[in-house]
XYZ file of C-alpha atoms in Angstrom:
402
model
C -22.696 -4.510 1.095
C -22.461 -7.959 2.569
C -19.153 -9.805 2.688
C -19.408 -12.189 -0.683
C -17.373 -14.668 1.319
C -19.707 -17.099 2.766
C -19.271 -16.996 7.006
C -16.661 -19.317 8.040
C -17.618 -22.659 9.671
C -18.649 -22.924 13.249
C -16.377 -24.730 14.817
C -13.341 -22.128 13.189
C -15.148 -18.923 14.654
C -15.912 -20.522 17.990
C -12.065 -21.081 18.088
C -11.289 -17.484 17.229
C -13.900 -15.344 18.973
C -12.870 -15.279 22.387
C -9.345 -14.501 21.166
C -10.705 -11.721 18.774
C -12.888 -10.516 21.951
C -10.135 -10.579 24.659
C -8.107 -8.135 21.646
C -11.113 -6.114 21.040
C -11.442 -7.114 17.516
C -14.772 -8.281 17.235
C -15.632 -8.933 13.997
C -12.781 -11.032 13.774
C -14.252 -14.368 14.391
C -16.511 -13.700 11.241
C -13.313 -13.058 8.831
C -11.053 -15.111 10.095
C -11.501 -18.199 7.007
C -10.461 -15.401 4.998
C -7.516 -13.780 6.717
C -6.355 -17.952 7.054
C -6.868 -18.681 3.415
C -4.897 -15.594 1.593
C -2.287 -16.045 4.416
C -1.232 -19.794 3.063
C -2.030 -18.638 -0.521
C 0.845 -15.925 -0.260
C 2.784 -18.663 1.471
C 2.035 -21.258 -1.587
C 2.707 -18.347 -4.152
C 6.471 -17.604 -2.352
C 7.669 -20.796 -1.785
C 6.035 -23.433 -4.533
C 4.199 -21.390 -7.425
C 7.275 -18.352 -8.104
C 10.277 -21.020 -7.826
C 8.250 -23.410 -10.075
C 6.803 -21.010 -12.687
C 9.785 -18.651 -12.547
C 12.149 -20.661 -14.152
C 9.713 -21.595 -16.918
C 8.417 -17.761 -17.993
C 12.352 -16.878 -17.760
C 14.175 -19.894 -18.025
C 17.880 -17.006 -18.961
C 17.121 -15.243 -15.823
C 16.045 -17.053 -12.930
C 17.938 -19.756 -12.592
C 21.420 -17.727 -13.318
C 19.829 -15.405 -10.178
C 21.836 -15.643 -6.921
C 20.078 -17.425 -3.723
C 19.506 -13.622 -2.374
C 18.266 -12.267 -5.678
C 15.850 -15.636 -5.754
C 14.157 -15.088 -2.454
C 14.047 -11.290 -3.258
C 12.185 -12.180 -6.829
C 9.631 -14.497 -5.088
C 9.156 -11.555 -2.515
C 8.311 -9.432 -5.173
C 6.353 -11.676 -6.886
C 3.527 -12.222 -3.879
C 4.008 -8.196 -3.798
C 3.056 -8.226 -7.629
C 0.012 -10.172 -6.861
C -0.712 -8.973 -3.712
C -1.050 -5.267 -4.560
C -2.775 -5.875 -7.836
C -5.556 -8.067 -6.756
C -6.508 -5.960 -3.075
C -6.374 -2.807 -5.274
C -8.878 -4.594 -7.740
C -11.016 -5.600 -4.804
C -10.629 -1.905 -3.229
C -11.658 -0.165 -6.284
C -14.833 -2.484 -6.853
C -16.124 -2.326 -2.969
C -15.565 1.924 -3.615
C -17.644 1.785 -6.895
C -20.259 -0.979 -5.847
C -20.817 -0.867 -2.119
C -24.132 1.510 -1.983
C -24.575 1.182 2.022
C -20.815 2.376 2.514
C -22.049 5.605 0.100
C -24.649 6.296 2.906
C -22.539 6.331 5.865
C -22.471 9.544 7.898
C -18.972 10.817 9.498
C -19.956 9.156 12.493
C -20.711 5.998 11.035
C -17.500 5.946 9.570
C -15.641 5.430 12.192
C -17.729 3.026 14.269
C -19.800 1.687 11.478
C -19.212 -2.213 9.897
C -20.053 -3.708 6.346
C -18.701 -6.996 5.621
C -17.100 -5.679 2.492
C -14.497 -3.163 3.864
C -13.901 -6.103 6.692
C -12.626 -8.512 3.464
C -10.211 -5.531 2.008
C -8.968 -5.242 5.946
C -8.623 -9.660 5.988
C -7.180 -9.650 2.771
C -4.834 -6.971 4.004
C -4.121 -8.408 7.354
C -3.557 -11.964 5.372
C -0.645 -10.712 3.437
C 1.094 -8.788 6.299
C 1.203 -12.010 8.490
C 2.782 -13.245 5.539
C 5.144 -10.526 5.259
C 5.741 -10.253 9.195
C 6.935 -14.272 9.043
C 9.297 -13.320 6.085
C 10.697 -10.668 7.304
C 11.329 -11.998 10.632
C 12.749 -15.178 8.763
C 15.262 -13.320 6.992
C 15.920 -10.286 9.490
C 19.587 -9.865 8.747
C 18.619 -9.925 4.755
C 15.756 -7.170 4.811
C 16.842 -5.426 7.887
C 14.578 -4.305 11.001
C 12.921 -1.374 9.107
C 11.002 -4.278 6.963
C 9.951 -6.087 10.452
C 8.715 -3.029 12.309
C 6.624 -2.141 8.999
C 5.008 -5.139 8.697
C 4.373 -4.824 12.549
C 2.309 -1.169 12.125
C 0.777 -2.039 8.744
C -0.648 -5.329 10.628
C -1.881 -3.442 13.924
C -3.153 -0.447 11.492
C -5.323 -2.702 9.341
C -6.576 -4.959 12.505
C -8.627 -1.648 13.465
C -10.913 -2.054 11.181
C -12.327 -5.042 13.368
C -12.676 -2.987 16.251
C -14.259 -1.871 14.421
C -12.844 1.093 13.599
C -12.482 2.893 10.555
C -13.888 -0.020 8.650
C -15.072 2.064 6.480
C -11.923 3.564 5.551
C -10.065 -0.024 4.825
C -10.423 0.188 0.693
C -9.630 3.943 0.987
C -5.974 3.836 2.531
C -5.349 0.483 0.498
C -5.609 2.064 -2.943
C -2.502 4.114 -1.663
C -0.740 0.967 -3.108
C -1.720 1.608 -6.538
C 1.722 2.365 -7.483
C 2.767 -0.638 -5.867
C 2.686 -2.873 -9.313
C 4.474 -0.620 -11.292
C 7.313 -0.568 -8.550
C 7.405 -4.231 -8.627
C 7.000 -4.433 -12.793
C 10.204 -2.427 -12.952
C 12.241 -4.050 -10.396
C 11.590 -7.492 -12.684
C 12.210 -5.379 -16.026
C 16.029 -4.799 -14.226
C 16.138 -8.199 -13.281
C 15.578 -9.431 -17.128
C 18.071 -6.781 -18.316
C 15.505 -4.616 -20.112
C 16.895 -1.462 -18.089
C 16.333 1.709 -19.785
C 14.080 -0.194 -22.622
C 10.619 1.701 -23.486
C 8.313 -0.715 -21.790
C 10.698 0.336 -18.673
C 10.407 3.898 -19.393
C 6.266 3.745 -19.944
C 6.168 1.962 -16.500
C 8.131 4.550 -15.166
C 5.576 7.145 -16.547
C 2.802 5.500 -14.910
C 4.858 4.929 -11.379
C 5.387 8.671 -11.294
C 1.450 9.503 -12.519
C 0.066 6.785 -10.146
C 2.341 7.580 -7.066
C 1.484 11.506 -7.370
C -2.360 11.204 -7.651
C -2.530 8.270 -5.252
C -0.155 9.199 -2.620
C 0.027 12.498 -2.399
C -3.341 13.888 -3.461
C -5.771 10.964 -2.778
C -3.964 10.491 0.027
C -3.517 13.484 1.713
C -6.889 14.399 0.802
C -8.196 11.379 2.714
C -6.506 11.932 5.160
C -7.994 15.395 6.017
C -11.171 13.705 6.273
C -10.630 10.306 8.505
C -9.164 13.653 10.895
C -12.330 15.226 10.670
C -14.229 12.397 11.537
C -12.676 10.712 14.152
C -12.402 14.826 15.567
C -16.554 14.254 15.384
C -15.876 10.863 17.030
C -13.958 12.541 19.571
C -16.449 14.828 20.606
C -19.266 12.133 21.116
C -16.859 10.424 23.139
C -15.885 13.904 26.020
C -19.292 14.995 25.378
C -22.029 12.676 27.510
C -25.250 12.964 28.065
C -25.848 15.880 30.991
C -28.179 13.136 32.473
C -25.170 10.564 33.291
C -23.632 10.691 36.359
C -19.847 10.133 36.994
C -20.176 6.838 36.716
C -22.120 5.631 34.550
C -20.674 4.477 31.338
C -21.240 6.872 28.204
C -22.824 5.120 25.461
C -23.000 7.076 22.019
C -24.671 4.424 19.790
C -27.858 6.444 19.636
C -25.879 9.525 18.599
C -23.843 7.596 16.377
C -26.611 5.091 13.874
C -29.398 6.611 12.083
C -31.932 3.971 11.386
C -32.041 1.299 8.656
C -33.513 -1.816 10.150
C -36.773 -1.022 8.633
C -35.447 -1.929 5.506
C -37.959 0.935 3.811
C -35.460 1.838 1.037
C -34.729 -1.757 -0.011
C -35.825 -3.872 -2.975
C -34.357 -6.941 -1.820
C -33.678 -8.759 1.020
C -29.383 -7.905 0.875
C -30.178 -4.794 1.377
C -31.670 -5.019 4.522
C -29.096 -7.127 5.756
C -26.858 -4.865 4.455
C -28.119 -1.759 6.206
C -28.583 -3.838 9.206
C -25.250 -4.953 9.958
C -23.953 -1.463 9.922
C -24.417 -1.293 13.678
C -23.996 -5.351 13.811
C -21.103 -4.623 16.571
C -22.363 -1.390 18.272
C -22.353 -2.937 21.704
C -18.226 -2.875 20.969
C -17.989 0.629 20.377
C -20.981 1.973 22.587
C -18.555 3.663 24.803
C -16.871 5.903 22.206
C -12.920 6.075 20.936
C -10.350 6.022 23.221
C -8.327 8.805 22.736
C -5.017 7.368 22.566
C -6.118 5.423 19.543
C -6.921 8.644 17.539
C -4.190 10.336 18.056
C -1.745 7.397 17.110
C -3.365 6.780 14.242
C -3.444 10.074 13.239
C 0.526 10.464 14.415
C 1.175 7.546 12.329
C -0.994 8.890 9.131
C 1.137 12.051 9.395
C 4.847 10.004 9.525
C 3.424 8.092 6.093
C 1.768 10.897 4.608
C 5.719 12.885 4.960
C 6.913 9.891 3.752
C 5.163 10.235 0.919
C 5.805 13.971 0.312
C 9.704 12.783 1.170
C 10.022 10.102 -1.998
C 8.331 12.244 -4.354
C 10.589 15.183 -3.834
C 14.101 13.222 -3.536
C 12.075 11.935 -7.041
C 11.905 15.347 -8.370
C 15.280 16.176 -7.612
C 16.384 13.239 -9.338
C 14.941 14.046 -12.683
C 15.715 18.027 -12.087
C 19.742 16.766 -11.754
C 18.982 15.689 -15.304
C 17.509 18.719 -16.630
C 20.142 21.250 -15.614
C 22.611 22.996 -18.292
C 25.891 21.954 -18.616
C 28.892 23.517 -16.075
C 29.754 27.143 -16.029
C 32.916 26.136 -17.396
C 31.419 24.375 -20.629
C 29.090 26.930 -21.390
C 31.685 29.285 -21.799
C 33.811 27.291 -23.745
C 33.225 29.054 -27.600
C 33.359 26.594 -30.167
C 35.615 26.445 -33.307
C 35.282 28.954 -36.149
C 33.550 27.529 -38.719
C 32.484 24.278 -36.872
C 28.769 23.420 -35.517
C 27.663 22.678 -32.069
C 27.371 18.858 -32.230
C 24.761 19.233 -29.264
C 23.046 21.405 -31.201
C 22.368 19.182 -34.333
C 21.070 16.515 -32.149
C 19.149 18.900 -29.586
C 16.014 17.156 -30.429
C 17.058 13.552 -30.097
C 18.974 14.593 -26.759
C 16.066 16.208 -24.990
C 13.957 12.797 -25.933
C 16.634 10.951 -24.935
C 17.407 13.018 -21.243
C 13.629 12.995 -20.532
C 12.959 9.165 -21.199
C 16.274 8.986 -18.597
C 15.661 11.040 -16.466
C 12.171 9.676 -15.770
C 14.208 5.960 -15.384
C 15.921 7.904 -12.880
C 13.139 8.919 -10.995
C 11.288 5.822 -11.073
C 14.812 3.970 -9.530
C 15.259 6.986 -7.163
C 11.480 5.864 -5.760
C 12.580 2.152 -5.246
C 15.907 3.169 -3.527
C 13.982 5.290 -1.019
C 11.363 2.850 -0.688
C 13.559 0.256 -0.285
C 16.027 2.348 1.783
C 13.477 2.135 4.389
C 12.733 -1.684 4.572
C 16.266 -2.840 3.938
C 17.778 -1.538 7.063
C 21.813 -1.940 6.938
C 22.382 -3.779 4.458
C 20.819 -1.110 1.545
C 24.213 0.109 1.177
C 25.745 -2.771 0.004
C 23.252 -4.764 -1.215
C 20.753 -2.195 -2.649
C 20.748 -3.363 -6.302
C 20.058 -6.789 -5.028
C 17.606 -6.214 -2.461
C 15.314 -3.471 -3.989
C 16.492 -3.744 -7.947
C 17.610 -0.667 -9.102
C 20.690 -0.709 -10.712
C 21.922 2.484 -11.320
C 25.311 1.404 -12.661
C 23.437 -0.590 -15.635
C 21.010 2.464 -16.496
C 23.903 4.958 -16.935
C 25.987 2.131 -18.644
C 23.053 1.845 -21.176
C 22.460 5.427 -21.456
C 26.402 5.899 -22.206
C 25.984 3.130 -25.191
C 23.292 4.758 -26.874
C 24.935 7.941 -26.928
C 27.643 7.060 -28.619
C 25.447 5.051 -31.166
């Protein structure tokens, strides 16, 4: 599928492209309006639209929030936005795109369609944006924040290698739990801890995170190895007839042909199919091997990650679950007198699920947020990353004594 964006104007990609060629990134000069344009919207969103619309949606909460809590609420805000709009975008290019559908393994990793290059420039965009921020407030969000933005910016510039294009909406949609993290950092914010639209956000942070991140994911990731493992061998594999040195070139090996345009009804489609191999001359000499194996070294460090959050999760909401101490158990009760945890055994197991699922859902934002926040996540962790544990157990203590 063609990029929807019109091209960007001449005089802007004759600026970029040698730039984008000297960095081996290609197809850069072609997205670069876009990467430009969501970059200063972020920047608009953080520093004029949040501070002025803030105060009007929640005129009891925002302005009463410190000057750290502020910046960390118009932070989240662009992250609201951010990771519900690209996910949006992701999810239509998977469903509508029928040239990426087409693409063979090895196409995948070389190949180029203008739509997975907007999910990478809308990506790329917003982690300039989040690069500037946290390098602006380094002692606030810590060096963990910085170095992520760092990776997550050279990760998603691959794609205008290009490399991987293909894969850009793929690896995005593993922030599909990113609004519900941000939707219950607010919901602490606006003291509706612990309330039922909390704990249903919770639900679907948990269901989202598992499916996305930990079986989408991981099953994604078995196949970018597999590919770029096909890639691989295209690459140490020449043609017998080359001699030592002349330089491989795999583009015949690598793009079937669609220029013909047979299959087409319409002139898109041609153009479509035919930009698929737009930048072979870029990636005629194969993938350098250092690149594969760092991405995949870095897929595997995220991918743990993943597997890392969800289990401190589970742990959090099997602390919940567990009987009472050895001690209490075998304390008998009076003769004659009931169990008052008995005659409220339903209400209590209602009451220790919905909690214990709050705890989970906080437990995900402290890790989470453990990593970005760098030193100061032990003082400052309710601030920075908006889980409040000492409100959630205050609430929880309130409504069992009700």
């Amino acid at each position: 599928m063609l990029d929807p964006i019109p091209p960007p104007p001449e005089w802007l990609r004759e600026a970029v492209e040698p730039w984008a060629l000297r960095f081996g990134l290609p197809a850069l000069a072609d997205h670069s309006h876009e990467v430009i344009t969501i970059f200063i919207a972020y920047l608009l969103i953080h520093y004029v639209l949040s501070p002025w619309l803030s105060p009007k949606l929640f005129p009891r909460h925002y302005p009463n929030l410190n000057k750290r809590t502020k910046l960390n609420w118009d932070v989240h805000v662009v992250s609201l936005v951010q990771s519900t709009f690209i996910n949006a975008i992701a999810l239509w290019v998977i469903f509508v795109d029928e040239e990426r559908k087409t693409l063979t393994p090895l196409e995948r990793v070389f190949g180029y369609t203008g739509s997975c290059a907007l999910i990478s420039s809308l990506a790329v965009g917003y982690f300039i944006y989040d690069l500037i921020v946290s390098t602006i407030y380094l002692r606030m969000f810590g060096i963990g924040m910085f170095f992520h933005a760092v990776c997550a910016l050279w990760v998603f510039s691959f794609g205008y290698g290009p490399f991987l294009n293909y894969y850009a909406p793929v690896f995005i949609l593993y922030e599909l739990s990113s609004p519900f993290l941000n939707i219950h950092w607010f919901l602490d914010k606006v003291n509706m801890t612990g309330s039922s639209l909390q704990w249903y956000n919770g639900m679907a942070l948990l269901i989202v995170f598992f499916c996305c991140r930990l079986i989408w994911g991981t099953w994604q990731s078995v196949i970018v190895y597999m590919d770029m493992f096909e890639a691989l061998k295209q690459t140490w594999s020449p043609s017998p007839s080359l001699t030592l040195f002349s330089p491989v070139d795999i583009t015949a090996q690598v793009f079937q042909p669609r220029s013909d345009g047979s299959l087409c009804i319409n002139e898109a489609c041609v153009k479509a199919n035919a930009q698929i191999s737009k930048y072979s001359k870029y990636t005629a000499g194969g993938v350098p091997t250092w690149l594969v194996f760092t991405y995949i070294t870095s897929n595997i460090i995220l991918n743990g990650l993943n597997y890392y959050w969800f289990s401190k999760m589970i742990e959090t909401v099997m602390k919940r679950f567990r009987g009472p101490s050895t001690s209490d158990s075998q304390r008998a009760p009076a003769k004659g007198s009931r169990n008052p945890k008995e005659e409220n055994k339903e209400n209590a197991v209602e009451d220790l699920a919905q909690q214990a699922l709050l705890d989970a859902a906080s437990k995900l934002g402290q890790e989470e947020g453990s990593l970005f926040l760098g030193d100061d996540v032990s003082n400052n962790l309710s601030a920075a990353s908006g889980v409040d544990p000492g409100h959630v157990e205050e609430l929880r203590k309130r409504k069992a004594q009700a």
